[in-house]
Short mmCIF file of C-alpha atoms and ligand atoms in Angstrom, two decimals:
data_model
loop_
_atom_site.label_atom_id
_atom_site.label_comp_id
_atom_site.label_asym_id
_atom_site.label_seq_id
_atom_site.Cartn_x
_atom_site.Cartn_y
_atom_site.Cartn_z
CA PHE L 4 3.12 -14.19 -22.90
CA VAL L 5 7.40 -12.77 -23.19
CA SER L 6 6.89 -9.45 -22.54
CA PRO L 7 9.29 -6.54 -21.46
CA LEU L 8 7.08 -5.53 -18.66
CA ASP L 9 6.63 -7.17 -15.27
CA VAL L 10 3.89 -9.70 -15.38
CA PRO L 11 0.91 -7.89 -15.00
CA ASN L 12 -0.80 -7.25 -11.95
CA MET L 13 -4.71 -8.21 -12.75
CA ILE L 14 -7.15 -8.06 -10.24
CA SER L 15 -9.33 -10.50 -10.98
CA THR L 16 -11.37 -11.54 -7.59
CA ILE L 17 -13.22 -9.21 -5.85
CA SER L 18 -11.17 -10.55 -2.62
CA GLU L 19 -7.90 -9.30 -4.05
CA LEU L 20 -9.37 -6.15 -5.61
CA LEU L 21 -10.29 -5.80 -1.87
CA GLU L 22 -6.42 -6.65 -0.32
CA TYR L 23 -5.94 -2.84 -3.48
CA GLY L 24 -8.01 -1.14 -1.70
CA ASN L 25 -6.19 -1.88 1.39
CA LYS L 26 -2.68 -0.80 0.40
CA ARG L 27 -4.14 3.06 0.49
CA ALA L 28 -3.95 4.72 3.61
CA GLY L 29 -6.92 7.15 2.96
CA ARG L 30 -6.76 10.96 2.75
CA VAL L 31 -9.11 12.69 5.43
CA PHE L 32 -10.56 15.98 4.41
CA ILE L 33 -10.79 17.62 8.61
CA VAL L 34 -13.00 21.55 9.27
CA ASP L 35 -13.25 22.93 11.67
CA ASP L 36 -13.36 26.36 13.42
CA ASP L 37 -9.54 25.43 15.60
CA ARG L 38 -7.26 25.29 13.99
CA LEU L 39 -5.23 23.85 16.54
CA LEU L 40 -7.34 21.31 17.47
CA ALA L 41 -7.90 20.80 13.49
CA GLN L 42 -4.00 20.07 13.60
CA HIS L 43 -3.90 18.33 16.62
CA TYR L 44 -5.49 15.85 13.96
CA ALA L 45 -3.40 16.27 11.28
CA LEU L 46 -0.29 15.32 13.30
CA VAL L 47 -2.02 12.26 14.46
CA LEU L 48 -3.50 11.26 11.56
CA ASN L 49 -0.49 11.91 9.74
CA ALA L 50 2.09 9.59 11.72
CA ALA L 51 -0.67 6.77 11.08
CA GLY L 52 1.31 7.26 7.60
CA ILE L 53 -2.60 8.87 6.34
CA GLU L 54 -2.97 12.07 4.16
CA THR L 55 -4.77 14.98 4.87
CA HIS L 56 -6.17 18.58 4.43
CA ILE L 57 -7.45 21.19 6.65
CA VAL L 58 -9.69 23.46 5.34
CA GLU L 59 -8.52 26.65 4.50
CA ASN L 60 -11.55 28.81 4.19
CA VAL L 61 -15.13 27.76 4.59
CA ARG L 62 -16.70 29.47 1.89
CA SER L 63 -14.01 27.48 -1.01
CA ILE L 64 -15.12 23.93 0.35
CA VAL L 65 -16.23 22.32 -2.57
CA ASN L 66 -13.67 23.51 -4.53
CA GLU L 67 -10.96 22.39 -2.06
CA LEU L 68 -12.64 18.84 -1.92
CA MET L 69 -12.44 19.21 -5.72
CA ARG L 70 -8.93 19.84 -5.38
CA PHE L 71 -8.00 17.41 -2.11
CA GLN L 72 -10.08 14.14 -3.92
CA PRO L 73 -10.56 13.48 0.25
CA ASP L 74 -11.44 9.96 1.01
CA LEU L 75 -13.06 10.88 3.85
CA LEU L 76 -14.60 13.31 5.28
CA LEU L 77 -13.99 14.84 9.26
CA MET L 78 -15.84 17.76 10.13
CA ASP L 79 -17.05 19.98 13.22
CA MET L 80 -20.85 20.10 13.49
CA TYR L 81 -20.66 23.78 14.77
CA MET L 82 -18.54 26.72 13.64
CA PRO L 83 -19.14 30.72 13.42
CA ASP L 84 -20.05 30.94 9.55
CA TYR L 85 -21.31 27.48 8.77
CA SER L 86 -23.08 24.53 10.64
CA GLY L 87 -21.66 21.46 9.87
CA ALA L 88 -25.02 20.19 8.70
CA GLU L 89 -25.73 22.88 6.03
CA LEU L 90 -22.13 22.25 4.72
CA ALA L 91 -23.12 18.60 3.88
CA GLY L 92 -26.11 19.44 2.95
CA LEU L 93 -24.34 21.88 0.52
CA ILE L 94 -21.85 19.08 -0.54
CA ARG L 95 -23.88 16.39 -1.23
CA GLN L 96 -25.22 18.82 -4.12
CA TYR L 97 -22.23 17.86 -6.14
CA LYS L 98 -22.12 14.38 -8.42
CA SER L 99 -18.76 13.58 -7.56
CA LEU L 100 -19.14 14.50 -3.97
CA LYS L 101 -22.02 12.41 -3.42
CA ARG L 102 -20.15 9.71 -2.42
CA LEU L 103 -17.60 10.78 -0.30
CA PRO L 104 -18.43 9.63 3.49
CA ILE L 105 -19.04 12.24 6.20
CA VAL L 106 -18.40 11.76 9.83
CA PHE L 107 -18.80 14.45 12.42
CA LEU L 108 -16.56 14.42 15.09
CA SER L 109 -18.70 16.72 17.67
CA SER L 110 -18.68 17.66 21.96
CA GLU L 111 -22.47 17.40 21.08
CA ILE L 112 -24.42 14.64 23.03
CA ASN L 113 -27.53 15.16 22.44
CA LYS L 114 -29.07 12.34 20.36
CA ALA L 115 -31.68 14.41 18.54
CA LEU L 116 -28.86 17.21 17.41
CA GLN L 117 -26.85 14.32 15.83
CA LEU L 118 -29.79 12.94 14.26
CA SER L 119 -31.00 16.83 12.86
CA ALA L 120 -27.21 17.01 11.80
CA MET L 121 -26.72 13.44 9.92
CA ALA L 122 -30.47 14.14 8.31
CA GLN L 123 -28.02 16.07 5.61
CA GLY L 124 -26.26 13.39 3.97
CA ALA L 125 -23.84 12.33 6.35
CA ASP L 126 -22.75 8.86 7.05
CA ASP L 127 -21.08 8.37 10.98
CA PHE L 128 -21.08 10.32 14.40
CA ILE L 129 -17.87 10.65 16.96
CA THR L 130 -17.95 11.95 20.10
CA LYS L 131 -15.45 13.99 21.44
CA PRO L 132 -13.03 14.47 22.80
CA ILE L 133 -11.78 11.47 21.60
CA GLY L 134 -7.65 10.42 22.51
CA ASP L 135 -5.67 10.79 19.54
CA THR L 136 -5.42 6.02 19.43
CA GLN L 137 -9.15 5.61 19.55
CA LEU L 138 -9.14 8.72 16.71
CA VAL L 139 -6.73 7.30 14.50
CA GLN L 140 -8.60 3.31 14.46
CA ALA L 141 -11.92 5.31 13.94
CA VAL L 142 -10.74 6.94 11.12
CA LYS L 143 -8.91 4.15 10.07
CA ASN L 144 -11.32 1.37 9.67
CA ARG L 145 -14.07 3.78 8.09
CA LEU L 146 -11.25 4.69 5.71
CA LYS L 147 -10.97 1.26 5.37
CA ARG L 148 -14.23 1.08 3.68
CA SER L 149 -14.44 3.51 2.38
CA LEU L 150 -11.75 2.30 0.09
CA GLN L 151 -12.71 -1.01 -0.48
CA LEU L 152 -16.52 0.07 -1.92
CA LYS L 153 -14.79 3.02 -3.84
CA ASN L 154 -12.71 0.36 -5.57
CA LEU L 155 -15.20 -2.35 -5.80
CA ILE L 156 -17.50 0.68 -7.63
CA GLU L 157 -14.50 2.42 -8.91
CA LYS L 158 -12.57 -0.11 -10.91
CA ASP L 159 -12.36 -2.54 -13.99
CA SER L 160 -11.77 -6.06 -12.39
CA LEU L 161 -9.90 -7.57 -15.49
CA THR L 162 -7.40 -4.67 -15.08
CA ALA L 163 -8.07 -2.38 -12.28
CA LEU L 164 -8.67 0.87 -14.63
CA ILE L 165 -11.12 3.28 -13.59
CA LYS L 166 -14.50 1.65 -15.42
CA HIS L 167 -16.13 4.04 -17.61
CA SER L 168 -18.05 6.52 -15.69
CA SER L 169 -15.30 7.60 -13.52
CA ILE L 170 -12.87 8.25 -15.65
CA LYS L 171 -15.95 9.84 -17.70
CA GLU L 172 -15.53 11.46 -14.23
CA ALA L 173 -12.38 12.46 -14.01
CA ALA L 174 -12.48 14.28 -17.63
CA GLU L 175 -15.08 16.32 -16.36
CA LEU L 176 -13.36 17.40 -13.71
CA GLU L 177 -10.66 18.04 -15.28
CA PHE L 178 -12.12 20.22 -18.11
CA VAL L 179 -13.50 22.44 -14.93
CA ARG L 180 -9.83 22.51 -13.93
CA SER L 181 -8.52 23.43 -16.83
CA GLN L 182 -10.87 26.12 -17.98
CA ARG L 183 -10.62 27.73 -14.53
CA TYR L 184 -6.46 28.30 -14.23
CA LYS L 185 -6.40 28.39 -18.47
CA LYS L 186 -3.89 25.29 -18.40
CA PRO L 187 -3.70 23.33 -21.07
CA PHE L 188 -5.49 19.59 -20.54
CA SER L 189 -5.40 16.97 -23.78
CA ILE L 190 -8.27 13.72 -24.10
CA VAL L 191 -6.77 10.92 -25.51
CA MET L 192 -9.16 7.11 -26.44
CA LEU L 193 -7.38 4.50 -27.83
CA ASP L 194 -8.60 1.57 -29.89
CA ILE L 195 -6.59 -1.96 -30.30
CA ASP L 196 -6.54 -2.20 -33.76
CA LEU L 197 -8.43 -5.29 -35.21
CA PHE L 198 -8.58 -7.38 -32.22
CA LYS L 199 -11.86 -9.46 -32.63
CA ALA L 200 -9.64 -10.97 -34.94
CA VAL L 201 -7.27 -11.60 -31.87
CA ASN L 202 -9.68 -12.96 -29.75
CA ASP L 203 -10.48 -15.51 -33.00
CA SER L 204 -7.47 -16.69 -33.74
CA TYR L 205 -6.33 -16.98 -30.13
CA GLY L 206 -9.23 -17.19 -28.34
CA HIS L 207 -10.76 -15.29 -24.92
CA GLY L 208 -7.97 -15.40 -22.73
CA THR L 209 -5.63 -14.45 -24.97
CA GLY L 210 -7.76 -11.20 -25.64
CA ASP L 211 -7.84 -10.45 -22.09
CA ILE L 212 -4.34 -11.24 -22.12
CA VAL L 213 -3.77 -8.31 -24.08
CA ILE L 214 -5.32 -5.69 -22.93
CA THR L 215 -4.40 -6.39 -19.43
CA ALA L 216 -1.07 -5.71 -20.52
CA LEU L 217 -2.00 -2.71 -22.80
CA ALA L 218 -3.69 -1.46 -19.45
CA THR L 219 -0.55 -1.99 -17.76
CA LEU L 220 1.06 0.03 -20.09
CA LEU L 221 -0.47 2.62 -20.15
CA ARG L 222 -0.21 2.92 -15.86
CA LYS L 223 3.28 2.63 -16.67
CA ARG L 224 3.29 5.56 -18.69
CA ILE L 225 1.22 7.96 -17.55
CA ARG L 226 2.28 10.63 -15.31
CA LYS L 227 1.14 10.85 -11.03
CA THR L 228 -1.42 13.40 -12.07
CA ASP L 229 -2.98 11.20 -15.26
CA ARG L 230 -5.65 9.34 -15.37
CA ALA L 231 -6.61 6.47 -17.69
CA GLY L 232 -9.39 4.18 -17.63
CA ARG L 233 -11.84 1.33 -19.62
CA TYR L 234 -13.39 3.27 -21.97
CA GLY L 235 -14.76 -0.59 -22.96
CA GLY L 236 -14.34 -3.76 -23.78
CA GLU L 237 -10.42 -2.61 -25.78
CA GLU L 238 -11.21 0.81 -25.43
CA PHE L 239 -9.10 2.96 -23.56
CA MET L 240 -9.58 6.76 -21.97
CA LEU L 241 -6.60 8.76 -21.05
CA VAL L 242 -6.84 11.74 -18.82
CA LEU L 243 -4.22 13.75 -19.15
CA PRO L 244 -3.70 17.74 -17.01
CA GLU L 245 -1.33 20.41 -17.92
CA CYS L 246 -0.86 18.62 -21.23
CA SER L 247 -1.29 19.86 -24.51
CA ARG L 248 -1.61 18.49 -27.58
CA VAL L 249 1.56 17.65 -29.13
CA GLN L 250 3.18 15.83 -25.76
CA ALA L 251 -0.10 14.22 -25.83
CA VAL L 252 0.45 13.39 -29.45
CA GLU L 253 4.47 11.93 -28.40
CA LEU L 254 2.96 10.30 -25.53
CA ALA L 255 0.33 7.99 -27.43
CA GLU L 256 3.33 7.72 -29.70
CA GLN L 257 5.84 6.61 -27.54
CA ILE L 258 3.56 3.76 -25.77
CA LEU L 259 1.86 2.77 -28.90
CA GLN L 260 5.50 1.72 -29.71
CA ALA L 261 6.40 0.27 -26.63
CA PHE L 262 2.65 -1.77 -27.07
CA ARG L 263 4.05 -2.86 -30.85
CA GLN L 264 7.30 -4.27 -29.46
CA LEU L 265 4.99 -6.48 -26.86
CA HIS L 266 5.09 -10.52 -28.09
CA PHE L 267 2.75 -12.73 -27.33
CA THR L 268 2.38 -15.98 -27.23
CA ALA L 269 -0.07 -18.11 -28.03
CA ALA L 270 -0.65 -22.24 -29.58
CA ASP L 271 2.83 -21.67 -30.05
CA LYS L 272 2.04 -18.33 -32.06
CA LEU L 273 4.07 -15.02 -31.45
CA PHE L 274 2.27 -11.91 -32.17
CA SER L 275 1.86 -8.65 -31.51
CA CYS L 276 -0.57 -5.95 -31.66
CA THR L 277 -1.23 -2.83 -32.69
CA TYR L 278 -3.51 0.19 -31.41
CA SER L 279 -5.25 3.22 -33.10
CA ALA L 280 -5.54 7.26 -30.87
CA GLY L 281 -6.78 10.09 -31.19
CA VAL L 282 -6.30 13.06 -29.53
CA ALA L 283 -8.27 16.28 -28.35
CA ALA L 284 -7.02 18.98 -26.25
CA SER L 285 -8.18 22.22 -25.33
CA ASP L 286 -5.78 24.14 -27.41
CA ASP L 287 -7.56 22.26 -30.45
CA GLY L 288 -10.59 25.55 -29.67
CA ASP L 289 -13.61 26.09 -28.06
CA PHE L 290 -15.28 23.23 -26.33
CA SER L 291 -17.93 24.39 -23.94
CA ASN L 292 -17.36 20.59 -22.23
CA ALA L 293 -15.35 17.35 -22.07
CA GLU L 294 -18.26 15.29 -23.34
CA GLN L 295 -17.05 17.72 -26.78
CA MET L 296 -13.66 16.97 -26.33
CA ILE L 297 -14.68 13.24 -26.12
CA GLU L 298 -16.75 13.62 -28.74
CA ALA L 299 -13.11 15.36 -31.22
CA ALA L 300 -10.67 12.58 -29.20
CA ASP L 301 -13.35 9.77 -30.74
CA ALA L 302 -13.43 11.30 -34.45
CA ALA L 303 -9.55 12.14 -34.10
CA LEU L 304 -9.72 7.88 -33.33
CA TYR L 305 -11.67 7.02 -36.76
CA LYS L 306 -9.96 9.29 -38.80
CA ALA L 307 -6.86 7.34 -37.50
CA LYS L 308 -8.64 3.32 -37.85
CA ARG L 309 -9.64 4.51 -41.30
CA ALA L 310 -6.36 6.23 -42.73
CA GLY L 311 -5.22 2.27 -41.92
CA ARG L 312 -4.70 1.44 -37.93
CA ASN L 313 -1.47 1.58 -36.04
CA ARG L 314 -1.06 5.70 -35.77
CA VAL L 315 -2.48 8.19 -33.59
CA CYS L 316 -4.18 11.48 -34.95
P1 GH3 G 28 -11.12 -1.78 -34.84
O1 GH3 G 28 -9.16 -1.74 -35.47
O2 GH3 G 28 -11.93 -1.47 -36.67
O3 GH3 G 28 -11.11 -1.13 -33.98
O4 GH3 G 28 -11.63 -3.77 -34.88
P2 GH3 G 28 -11.77 -4.41 -33.71
O5 GH3 G 28 -11.71 -5.90 -34.27
O6 GH3 G 28 -11.59 -4.42 -32.89
O7 GH3 G 28 -12.96 -4.15 -34.10
P3 GH3 G 28 -14.46 -3.78 -33.02
O8 GH3 G 28 -13.62 -2.37 -31.38
O9 GH3 G 28 -15.99 -3.86 -33.42
O10 GH3 G 28 -13.84 -5.07 -31.82
C1 GH3 G 28 -13.79 -5.95 -29.88
C2 GH3 G 28 -13.79 -6.81 -29.72
O11 GH3 G 28 -13.31 -6.57 -28.43
C3 GH3 G 28 -15.10 -7.15 -29.86
C4 GH3 G 28 -15.41 -7.94 -28.35
O12 GH3 G 28 -15.55 -8.96 -28.55
C5 GH3 G 28 -13.56 -7.62 -27.93
N1 GH3 G 28 -13.90 -7.37 -27.09
C6 GH3 G 28 -14.58 -6.22 -25.50
N2 GH3 G 28 -14.24 -6.47 -24.55
C7 GH3 G 28 -13.60 -8.47 -24.45
C8 GH3 G 28 -13.04 -7.96 -23.99
O13 GH3 G 28 -13.16 -8.58 -21.94
N3 GH3 G 28 -11.78 -9.12 -23.47
C9 GH3 G 28 -11.47 -9.76 -24.92
N4 GH3 G 28 -10.91 -11.03 -24.78
N5 GH3 G 28 -12.56 -9.73 -25.86
C10 GH3 G 28 -13.48 -8.38 -25.93
MG1 MG G 29 -16.48 24.08 16.46
MG1 MG G 30 -14.13 -1.47 -30.01
MG1 MG G 31 -10.55 -2.39 -31.78
#
């Protein structure tokens, strides 16, 4: 496998995948009406390498959660306008927030009240007062398990890209965001050309290497705020916020050029591959949901295939 890239960081076993989840300390969203206490928690967690966000306005908690994308929610039980239990109930109504671990951090020691608050969909309870080191350890352990689980659920084991359902969720989230903030947004669908022939000529293992190499290339070439997912076998999807059609086409063409230049070796033969791509951009027209944009990107991909492959439409 000769390539101008580094060896693709292929993640092949569950233990490696769990290891991967451990590399990120995680993001914690803090909800507490005591501003000073919330800031203190944030400071202590930041010192341990954990990113934090303190809720700014409880009324827009769902928006803030969707924007910050936390791995854990640390929430007070008693606040002037809303109770933590009410907020937990509200959060659980959103599909994309169903898996977010919610931990109450409260001075409430009455077990029955703790339980009824947790019945709203929280996962755990930590009682205040709590020392700084204790808090860090408690949060770290919970974050670690939360991230491991998230990786197992969301990541494709061959390429370590997010899977079909997660990239679709990312597209839905970005669609809503782009509408709200009136920003452009693009989706790209890529499909490796004549891939069956690669498997037939060089074997499935070599086919896997090609898939992993393209995944690595995608990961390296996109921006931090972009998402790349494995949509199907040798089909990928890019979700590109604040990206117009022109920019999306340019990106897909640049990556195509880099992909074409990769040389793979198998059975003493050198070969290379191409892909076809279809772009759908929010500036193309009136889409009413992400599903319609995905369909448009799929149609453009089909057009690229019919026009002779190895191109972006
Ligand atoms: P086209 O240019 O029209 O896309 O031609 P194609 O040969 O790529 O056609 P198609 O999309 O139907 O074939 C995809 C092939 O990819 C079929 C399947 O066996 C293979 N494939 C799917 N997932 C994997 C995988 O994880 N590893 C390997 N090695 N092959 C896979
Ligand atoms: Mg309070
Ligand atoms: Mg295909
Ligand atoms: Mg194909």
